[in-house]
Tab-separated table of N, CA, C and O in Angstrom:
chain	number	residue	atom	x	y	z
L	1	GLY	N	26.617	27.251	30.413
L	1	GLY	CA	25.960	27.390	29.911
L	1	GLY	C	25.563	28.593	28.417
L	1	GLY	O	26.105	29.716	29.093
L	2	ILE	N	25.458	27.946	27.490
L	2	ILE	CA	24.828	29.097	25.937
L	2	ILE	C	23.452	29.015	25.787
L	2	ILE	O	23.152	27.831	26.090
L	3	LYS	N	22.914	30.122	25.353
L	3	LYS	CA	21.807	29.242	25.570
L	3	LYS	C	22.085	29.587	23.132
L	3	LYS	O	22.386	30.329	22.943
L	4	ASN	N	20.652	29.392	23.115
L	4	ASN	CA	20.190	29.393	22.034
L	4	ASN	C	20.739	30.993	20.808
L	4	ASN	O	20.502	32.122	21.455
L	5	GLY	N	21.755	31.029	20.058
L	5	GLY	CA	22.238	31.491	18.781
L	5	GLY	C	23.317	32.024	20.510
L	5	GLY	O	24.896	33.444	20.101
L	6	GLU	N	23.702	32.384	20.834
L	6	GLU	CA	25.182	32.151	21.456
L	6	GLU	C	26.608	31.098	21.813
L	6	GLU	O	26.358	29.859	20.836
L	7	THR	N	27.090	32.561	20.786
L	7	THR	CA	28.526	31.560	20.959
L	7	THR	C	29.343	31.736	23.310
L	7	THR	O	29.588	33.031	23.262
L	8	THR	N	30.324	30.216	23.240
L	8	THR	CA	31.269	29.959	24.413
L	8	THR	C	32.155	31.289	24.038
L	8	THR	O	32.757	32.215	23.431
L	9	LYS	N	32.288	31.088	25.477
L	9	LYS	CA	33.876	32.600	25.655
L	9	LYS	C	35.197	32.035	24.807
L	9	LYS	O	35.680	32.990	24.201
L	10	ASP	N	35.171	30.816	24.427
L	10	ASP	CA	36.539	31.163	23.948
L	10	ASP	C	36.286	30.603	22.253
L	10	ASP	O	37.789	30.513	21.906
L	11	GLY	N	35.848	30.642	21.755
L	11	GLY	CA	34.851	31.307	20.187
L	11	GLY	C	34.527	29.838	19.853
L	11	GLY	O	34.503	29.776	18.940
L	12	LEU	N	34.750	28.506	20.477
L	12	LEU	CA	34.492	26.854	19.945
L	12	LEU	C	33.471	26.750	19.463
L	12	LEU	O	33.353	26.036	18.852
L	13	PHE	N	32.205	27.218	20.547
L	13	PHE	CA	30.988	26.351	19.551
L	13	PHE	C	29.675	27.328	19.852
L	13	PHE	O	29.957	28.926	21.143
L	14	THR	N	28.753	27.346	19.174
L	14	THR	CA	27.557	28.373	19.212
L	14	THR	C	26.301	27.653	19.137
L	14	THR	O	26.495	26.715	18.266
L	15	LEU	N	25.992	27.761	19.595
L	15	LEU	CA	24.553	26.908	20.164
L	15	LEU	C	23.169	27.873	19.221
L	15	LEU	O	23.261	28.839	19.227
L	16	LEU	N	23.018	26.718	17.789
L	16	LEU	CA	22.225	27.767	16.767
L	16	LEU	C	21.190	26.326	16.821
L	16	LEU	O	20.998	25.106	15.991
L	17	GLU	N	19.695	26.391	17.690
L	17	GLU	CA	18.761	25.796	17.023
L	17	GLU	C	18.285	25.283	15.581
L	17	GLU	O	18.266	26.665	15.343
L	18	VAL	N	18.230	24.431	15.207
L	18	VAL	CA	17.243	23.492	14.040
L	18	VAL	C	16.313	22.551	14.459
L	18	VAL	O	16.480	22.178	14.973
L	19	GLU	N	15.578	23.131	13.212
L	19	GLU	CA	14.522	23.052	13.366
L	19	GLU	C	14.014	20.616	12.685
L	19	GLU	O	13.869	20.165	13.191
L	20	CYS	N	15.612	20.996	11.699
L	20	CYS	CA	15.622	18.819	11.471
L	20	CYS	C	17.199	18.991	10.895
L	20	CYS	O	17.192	19.925	9.891
L	21	LEU	N	17.025	18.201	10.751
L	21	LEU	CA	18.337	17.742	10.565
L	21	LEU	C	18.628	16.128	9.779
L	21	LEU	O	19.275	15.155	9.631
L	22	GLY	N	17.926	15.726	9.506
L	22	GLY	CA	17.355	14.349	9.038
L	22	GLY	C	17.393	13.402	9.312
L	22	GLY	O	18.154	12.239	9.125
L	23	ALA	N	17.385	13.142	11.317
L	23	ALA	CA	17.567	11.741	12.050
L	23	ALA	C	17.499	11.380	12.568
L	23	ALA	O	17.891	11.056	13.868
L	24	CYS	N	15.860	11.263	12.379
L	24	CYS	CA	14.867	10.794	13.683
L	24	CYS	C	15.626	9.882	14.304
L	24	CYS	O	14.887	9.597	15.516
L	25	ALA	N	15.860	8.183	13.429
L	25	ALA	CA	15.950	6.536	13.855
L	25	ALA	C	17.117	7.303	14.690
L	25	ALA	O	16.981	7.054	15.703
L	26	ASN	N	18.269	8.388	15.522
L	26	ASN	CA	19.277	8.445	15.600
L	26	ASN	C	18.976	9.570	16.725
L	26	ASN	O	19.972	10.173	16.795
L	27	ALA	N	17.435	10.553	17.209
L	27	ALA	CA	17.915	11.351	18.206
L	27	ALA	C	18.074	10.227	19.243
L	27	ALA	O	18.254	9.618	19.035
L	28	PRO	N	18.737	11.679	20.059
L	28	PRO	CA	18.722	13.508	19.589
L	28	PRO	C	20.179	13.265	19.517
L	28	PRO	O	21.099	11.996	19.079
L	29	MET	N	20.702	14.144	18.480
L	29	MET	CA	21.609	14.223	18.161
L	29	MET	C	22.163	15.822	17.132
L	29	MET	O	21.202	16.225	17.662
L	30	VAL	N	23.249	16.094	17.809
L	30	VAL	CA	23.619	17.853	17.391
L	30	VAL	C	24.928	17.881	15.808
L	30	VAL	O	25.622	16.858	15.387
L	31	GLN	N	25.538	18.793	15.660
L	31	GLN	CA	26.241	19.138	13.963
L	31	GLN	C	26.673	20.073	14.626
L	31	GLN	O	27.069	20.863	14.947
L	32	LEU	N	27.714	19.873	14.227
L	32	LEU	CA	29.187	20.281	14.749
L	32	LEU	C	30.358	20.216	13.527
L	32	LEU	O	30.939	19.685	12.589
L	33	ASN	N	30.098	21.397	13.066
L	33	ASN	CA	30.410	22.283	11.477
L	33	ASN	C	29.978	20.669	10.682
L	33	ASN	O	28.793	20.853	10.223
L	34	ASP	N	30.801	19.556	9.635
L	34	ASP	CA	30.186	19.259	8.886
L	34	ASP	C	30.024	17.577	8.946
L	34	ASP	O	29.121	17.449	8.753
L	35	ASP	N	30.047	17.292	11.067
L	35	ASP	CA	29.760	16.266	11.437
L	35	ASP	C	28.926	16.134	12.210
L	35	ASP	O	27.857	17.354	12.560
L	36	TYR	N	27.360	15.183	11.531
L	36	TYR	CA	26.835	14.254	12.490
L	36	TYR	C	26.945	13.970	13.716
L	36	TYR	O	28.101	13.072	13.526
L	37	TYR	N	26.687	13.612	14.886
L	37	TYR	CA	26.804	12.738	15.549
L	37	TYR	C	25.355	12.670	16.275
L	37	TYR	O	24.356	13.653	16.920
L	38	GLU	N	24.807	11.166	16.588
L	38	GLU	CA	23.941	10.681	16.642
L	38	GLU	C	23.574	9.532	17.920
L	38	GLU	O	25.287	9.894	18.490
L	39	CYS	N	22.381	9.668	18.443
L	39	CYS	CA	22.353	8.685	19.530
L	39	CYS	C	22.969	9.075	20.402
L	39	CYS	O	23.666	8.438	21.735
L	40	LEU	N	22.625	10.443	20.738
L	40	LEU	CA	23.005	11.101	22.584
L	40	LEU	C	22.123	10.819	23.356
L	40	LEU	O	21.442	10.772	23.554
L	41	THR	N	22.877	11.273	23.897
L	41	THR	CA	22.763	10.905	26.215
L	41	THR	C	23.160	11.851	26.574
L	41	THR	O	24.028	12.773	26.192
L	42	PRO	N	23.191	12.705	27.792
L	42	PRO	CA	23.713	13.758	28.515
L	42	PRO	C	24.755	13.720	28.188
L	42	PRO	O	25.919	14.971	28.060
L	43	ASP	N	25.358	12.777	28.894
L	43	ASP	CA	26.783	12.296	29.376
L	43	ASP	C	27.826	12.171	27.541
L	43	ASP	O	29.027	12.413	27.449
L	44	THR	N	26.897	11.527	26.838
L	44	THR	CA	28.019	11.565	25.783
L	44	THR	C	27.947	12.746	24.883
L	44	THR	O	29.198	13.137	23.580
L	45	THR	N	27.147	13.275	25.069
L	45	THR	CA	27.380	15.246	25.063
L	45	THR	C	28.455	15.847	25.214
L	45	THR	O	29.086	16.369	24.501
L	46	ILE	N	28.241	16.265	26.516
L	46	ILE	CA	29.514	15.994	27.152
L	46	ILE	C	30.729	16.062	26.877
L	46	ILE	O	31.822	16.073	26.465
L	47	ALA	N	31.014	14.646	26.813
L	47	ALA	CA	32.437	13.923	26.030
L	47	ALA	C	32.906	13.839	24.208
L	47	ALA	O	33.660	14.423	24.809
L	48	LEU	N	31.606	14.068	24.074
L	48	LEU	CA	31.635	14.472	22.422
L	48	LEU	C	32.665	16.628	22.909
L	48	LEU	O	33.371	17.179	22.011
L	49	LEU	N	31.980	16.958	23.542
L	49	LEU	CA	31.999	18.793	23.005
L	49	LEU	C	33.654	18.853	23.592
L	49	LEU	O	34.136	19.344	23.323
L	50	GLU	N	33.321	17.605	24.635
L	50	GLU	CA	35.008	18.058	25.269
L	50	GLU	C	36.352	17.405	24.528
L	50	GLU	O	37.129	17.965	25.010
L	51	SER	N	35.876	16.272	24.028
L	51	SER	CA	36.036	15.915	22.678
L	51	SER	C	36.902	17.467	21.560
L	51	SER	O	38.432	17.014	21.700
L	52	CYS	N	35.873	17.840	21.042
L	52	CYS	CA	36.261	18.339	20.582
L	52	CYS	C	37.032	20.060	21.153
L	52	CYS	O	38.029	20.335	19.864
L	53	LYS	N	37.217	20.066	21.592
L	53	LYS	CA	37.716	21.251	22.606
L	53	LYS	C	38.903	21.330	22.370
L	53	LYS	O	39.871	21.772	22.245
L	54	ALA	N	39.749	19.815	23.176
L	54	ALA	CA	40.004	19.647	23.785
L	54	ALA	C	41.152	18.699	21.620
L	54	ALA	O	42.485	18.804	21.149
L	55	GLY	N	40.516	19.094	20.109
L	55	GLY	CA	41.165	18.955	19.350
L	55	GLY	C	40.957	17.182	18.869
L	55	GLY	O	42.114	17.511	18.200
L	56	ASN	N	40.384	16.508	19.255
L	56	ASN	CA	40.025	15.222	18.836
L	56	ASN	C	39.219	14.368	19.020
L	56	ASN	O	38.558	13.820	19.737
L	57	PRO	N	38.004	15.093	17.857
L	57	PRO	CA	36.524	14.609	17.889
L	57	PRO	C	37.050	12.689	17.345
L	57	PRO	O	37.794	12.245	16.817
L	58	PRO	N	35.429	12.502	17.971
L	58	PRO	CA	36.016	10.402	17.619
L	58	PRO	C	35.975	10.589	15.705
L	58	PRO	O	36.008	11.933	15.284
L	59	ALA	N	36.271	10.329	16.014
L	59	ALA	CA	37.268	9.169	14.645
L	59	ALA	C	35.496	9.691	13.462
L	59	ALA	O	34.908	8.757	13.472
L	60	MET	N	35.906	9.042	12.145
L	60	MET	CA	34.656	9.500	11.323
L	60	MET	C	34.162	7.986	10.687
L	60	MET	O	35.721	6.913	10.266
L	61	GLY	N	33.409	7.657	10.584
L	61	GLY	CA	33.585	6.338	10.111
L	61	GLY	C	32.990	5.749	8.511
L	61	GLY	O	34.061	7.409	7.809
L	62	LYS	N	33.514	4.802	7.799
L	62	LYS	CA	32.974	5.063	5.745
L	62	LYS	C	32.666	6.146	5.775
L	62	LYS	O	32.923	7.002	4.879
L	63	TRP	N	31.385	6.344	6.684
L	63	TRP	CA	30.144	7.120	6.307
L	63	TRP	C	30.439	8.112	6.890
L	63	TRP	O	28.587	9.044	6.275
L	64	GLY	N	31.406	9.130	7.239
L	64	GLY	CA	31.086	10.140	8.221
L	64	GLY	C	31.327	10.001	8.846
L	64	GLY	O	31.575	8.265	10.497
L	65	SER	N	30.451	10.632	10.090
L	65	SER	CA	30.215	10.411	11.599
L	65	SER	C	28.998	9.023	12.178
L	65	SER	O	28.827	7.986	11.864
L	66	LEU	N	29.734	8.178	13.413
L	66	LEU	CA	29.186	7.176	14.241
L	66	LEU	C	28.491	7.430	15.439
L	66	LEU	O	28.664	8.792	15.648
L	67	PRO	N	27.637	6.725	15.090
L	67	PRO	CA	26.343	6.834	16.475
L	67	PRO	C	26.940	7.071	17.616
L	67	PRO	O	28.716	5.947	17.625
L	68	MET	N	27.425	7.646	18.791
L	68	MET	CA	27.686	7.848	20.311
L	68	MET	C	27.086	6.567	20.991
L	68	MET	O	27.935	6.763	21.577
L	69	ASN	N	26.380	5.937	20.175
L	69	ASN	CA	26.288	4.833	21.403
L	69	ASN	C	26.335	3.222	20.985
L	69	ASN	O	26.369	2.611	21.426
L	70	GLY	N	27.666	3.244	19.869
L	70	GLY	CA	28.355	2.364	19.162
L	70	GLY	C	27.720	1.330	17.811
L	70	GLY	O	28.287	0.319	17.140
L	71	GLN	N	26.005	2.407	17.856
L	71	GLN	CA	25.445	1.724	16.458
L	71	GLN	C	26.078	1.702	15.331
L	71	GLN	O	27.056	1.738	15.449
L	72	VAL	N	26.075	0.321	14.448
L	72	VAL	CA	27.141	0.872	13.229
L	72	VAL	C	25.793	2.082	11.862
L	72	VAL	O	26.834	2.223	11.137
L	73	SER	N	25.242	1.919	11.992
L	73	SER	CA	23.992	2.905	12.217
L	73	SER	C	22.787	2.777	12.301
L	73	SER	O	22.219	2.772	13.449
L	74	CYS	N	21.769	2.833	11.608
L	74	CYS	CA	20.482	3.212	12.561
L	74	CYS	C	19.242	2.246	12.476
L	74	CYS	O	18.341	2.209	13.151
L	75	GLU	N	19.877	0.822	11.903
L	75	GLU	CA	18.956	-0.946	12.419
L	75	GLU	C	19.355	-1.006	14.076
L	75	GLU	O	19.610	-0.155	15.133
L	76	GLY	N	18.425	-1.521	14.225
L	76	GLY	CA	18.245	-1.464	15.773
L	76	GLY	C	18.807	-2.317	16.076
L	76	GLY	O	19.777	-2.820	16.004
L	77	PRO	N	19.006	-3.547	17.707
L	77	PRO	CA	19.697	-3.376	18.247
L	77	PRO	C	19.153	-4.832	17.647
L	77	PRO	O	20.365	-6.336	17.758
L	78	LYS	N	18.032	-5.759	16.885
L	78	LYS	CA	18.083	-6.673	15.729
L	78	LYS	C	17.747	-6.933	14.685
L	78	LYS	O	18.045	-7.793	14.247
L	79	GLY	N	18.455	-5.786	14.609
L	79	GLY	CA	18.896	-5.607	12.875
L	79	GLY	C	18.463	-5.333	12.155
L	79	GLY	O	17.093	-4.607	12.474
L	80	LYS	N	17.920	-5.994	11.333
L	80	LYS	CA	17.255	-5.119	9.798
L	80	LYS	C	15.516	-6.124	10.150
L	80	LYS	O	15.758	-7.332	10.442
L	81	THR	N	14.828	-6.085	10.040
L	81	THR	CA	13.513	-7.019	10.800
L	81	THR	C	12.282	-6.613	9.272
L	81	THR	O	10.892	-7.042	9.453
L	82	SER	N	12.331	-5.167	8.612
L	82	SER	CA	11.676	-4.905	7.363
L	82	SER	C	12.419	-4.784	6.143
L	82	SER	O	13.604	-4.162	5.868
L	83	LEU	N	11.701	-4.363	4.589
L	83	LEU	CA	12.315	-3.952	3.738
L	83	LEU	C	14.166	-4.989	3.202
L	83	LEU	O	14.607	-4.200	2.970
L	84	LYS	N	13.952	-5.796	3.958
L	84	LYS	CA	14.852	-6.995	2.835
L	84	LYS	C	14.955	-6.944	1.876
L	84	LYS	O	15.989	-7.729	2.289
L	85	GLU	N	14.029	-7.625	1.293
L	85	GLU	CA	14.270	-7.371	-0.018
L	85	GLU	C	13.984	-6.351	-1.253
L	85	GLU	O	13.176	-5.051	-1.013
L	86	ILE	N	14.732	-6.188	-2.262
L	86	ILE	CA	14.850	-5.014	-3.207
L	86	ILE	C	13.925	-5.336	-3.971
L	86	ILE	O	13.655	-7.109	-5.309
L	87	VAL	N	13.113	-4.647	-4.345
L	87	VAL	CA	11.788	-5.769	-5.103
L	87	VAL	C	11.741	-3.906	-6.821
L	87	VAL	O	12.439	-3.603	-6.507
L	88	VAL	N	12.177	-4.970	-7.773
L	88	VAL	CA	12.564	-3.805	-8.527
L	88	VAL	C	11.122	-3.240	-8.923
L	88	VAL	O	10.794	-4.759	-10.023
L	89	PRO	N	10.861	-2.817	-9.925
L	89	PRO	CA	9.834	-2.326	-10.399
L	89	PRO	C	9.589	-2.663	-11.847
L	89	PRO	O	11.163	-2.761	-12.256
L	90	VAL	N	8.977	-2.497	-12.257
L	90	VAL	CA	8.507	-3.344	-13.542
L	90	VAL	C	8.309	-2.052	-14.348
L	90	VAL	O	6.535	-2.261	-14.458
L	91	VAL	N	9.084	-1.304	-15.552
L	91	VAL	CA	8.112	-0.316	-16.271
L	91	VAL	C	8.751	-0.886	-17.569
L	91	VAL	O	9.675	-0.816	-18.274
L	92	ASP	N	7.220	-0.664	-18.873
L	92	ASP	CA	7.346	-0.093	-19.802
L	92	ASP	C	7.790	1.086	-19.501
L	92	ASP	O	7.762	2.548	-19.419
L	93	LYS	N	8.632	0.727	-20.814
L	93	LYS	CA	10.411	1.951	-21.629
L	93	LYS	C	8.923	2.350	-22.102
L	93	LYS	O	9.589	3.735	-23.308
L	94	THR	N	8.641	1.694	-23.054
L	94	THR	CA	7.603	2.710	-24.166
L	94	THR	C	6.061	3.759	-23.925
L	94	THR	O	6.217	3.839	-24.336
L	95	ARG	N	6.356	3.633	-22.784
L	95	ARG	CA	4.933	4.621	-22.209
L	95	ARG	C	4.784	6.153	-23.095
L	95	ARG	O	4.147	6.380	-22.527
L	96	PHE	N	5.854	6.685	-23.029
L	96	PHE	CA	5.764	7.529	-23.327
L	96	PHE	C	6.488	8.103	-24.550
L	96	PHE	O	6.917	9.212	-25.523
L	97	GLU	N	7.086	7.060	-25.071
L	97	GLU	CA	6.800	7.527	-27.012
L	97	GLU	C	5.914	8.051	-27.548
L	97	GLU	O	5.999	8.671	-28.734
L	98	LYS	N	4.965	8.099	-27.361
L	98	LYS	CA	2.892	8.712	-28.520
L	98	LYS	C	3.877	10.629	-27.391
L	98	LYS	O	3.435	11.673	-27.994
L	99	GLY	N	4.803	10.527	-26.651
L	99	GLY	CA	4.272	12.209	-26.081
L	99	GLY	C	3.232	12.456	-25.560
L	99	GLY	O	3.492	14.377	-25.389
L	100	GLU	N	2.846	11.897	-25.407
L	100	GLU	CA	0.980	12.057	-24.486
L	100	GLU	C	1.253	10.908	-23.246
L	100	GLU	O	1.911	10.180	-23.025
L	101	VAL	N	0.713	12.548	-21.905
L	101	VAL	CA	0.869	11.703	-20.607
L	101	VAL	C	-0.972	12.221	-19.971
L	101	VAL	O	-1.482	13.340	-20.039
L	102	ASP	N	-1.681	10.697	-20.152
L	102	ASP	CA	-2.352	10.531	-19.209
L	102	ASP	C	-2.811	10.835	-17.767
L	102	ASP	O	-1.986	9.766	-17.128
L	103	PRO	N	-2.885	12.318	-16.468
L	103	PRO	CA	-2.956	12.001	-15.696
L	103	PRO	C	-2.807	11.106	-14.853
L	103	PRO	O	-3.057	11.155	-13.659
L	104	ALA	N	-4.384	10.705	-15.180
L	104	ALA	CA	-5.226	9.187	-14.226
L	104	ALA	C	-4.562	8.031	-14.531
L	104	ALA	O	-4.775	6.942	-13.742
L	105	LYS	N	-3.056	8.291	-15.044
L	105	LYS	CA	-2.704	7.241	-15.469
L	105	LYS	C	-0.839	6.653	-15.278
L	105	LYS	O	-0.680	5.945	-15.656
L	106	ILE	N	-0.797	8.140	-14.168
L	106	ILE	CA	1.143	7.936	-14.550
L	106	ILE	C	1.221	7.241	-13.408
L	106	ILE	O	2.673	6.586	-13.539
L	107	LYS	N	0.149	6.578	-12.417
L	107	LYS	CA	0.931	6.266	-11.793
L	107	LYS	C	1.210	4.305	-11.781
L	107	LYS	O	2.163	4.255	-11.220
L	108	LYS	N	0.321	4.287	-12.719
L	108	LYS	CA	0.741	2.901	-13.634
L	108	LYS	C	1.284	2.530	-14.096
L	108	LYS	O	2.744	2.059	-13.967
L	109	LEU	N	2.421	4.271	-14.964
L	109	LEU	CA	3.191	3.932	-15.512
L	109	LEU	C	4.879	4.907	-14.917
L	109	LEU	O	5.546	4.421	-15.451
L	110	MET	N	4.095	4.990	-14.187
L	110	MET	CA	5.972	5.323	-13.509
L	110	MET	C	5.857	4.221	-12.256
L	110	MET	O	6.483	3.632	-11.376
L	111	ALA	N	5.185	3.107	-12.581
L	111	ALA	CA	5.705	1.460	-11.532
L	111	ALA	C	5.038	1.802	-10.014
L	111	ALA	O	5.817	1.341	-9.125
L	112	TYR	N	3.919	3.552	-9.754
L	112	TYR	CA	3.928	3.135	-7.940
L	112	TYR	C	3.854	2.296	-8.029
L	112	TYR	O	1.864	1.383	-8.050
């Protein structure tokens, strides 16, 4: 194997540890070039690297790479359990017509 900052002898893979790739719900994950592979296990990580080494990386979905455990998104096995409704805030479109902003009222004006 290789350690952080090293490249494999064949030059195909370089390991770089990064702070965050924004996939907490689908961790652990890796980024290979521009593609993200999520929900990895030791076995699926090995399979992914072997597949890429053979020039046959997993197919991309409509929105990019898919979680390696067969999930379609970051939803859990029960599907969506919260945030099921879209709430459209009511915003007064005339709120800044006079060009003045009162910092004490900004959250209300921005419909927070």
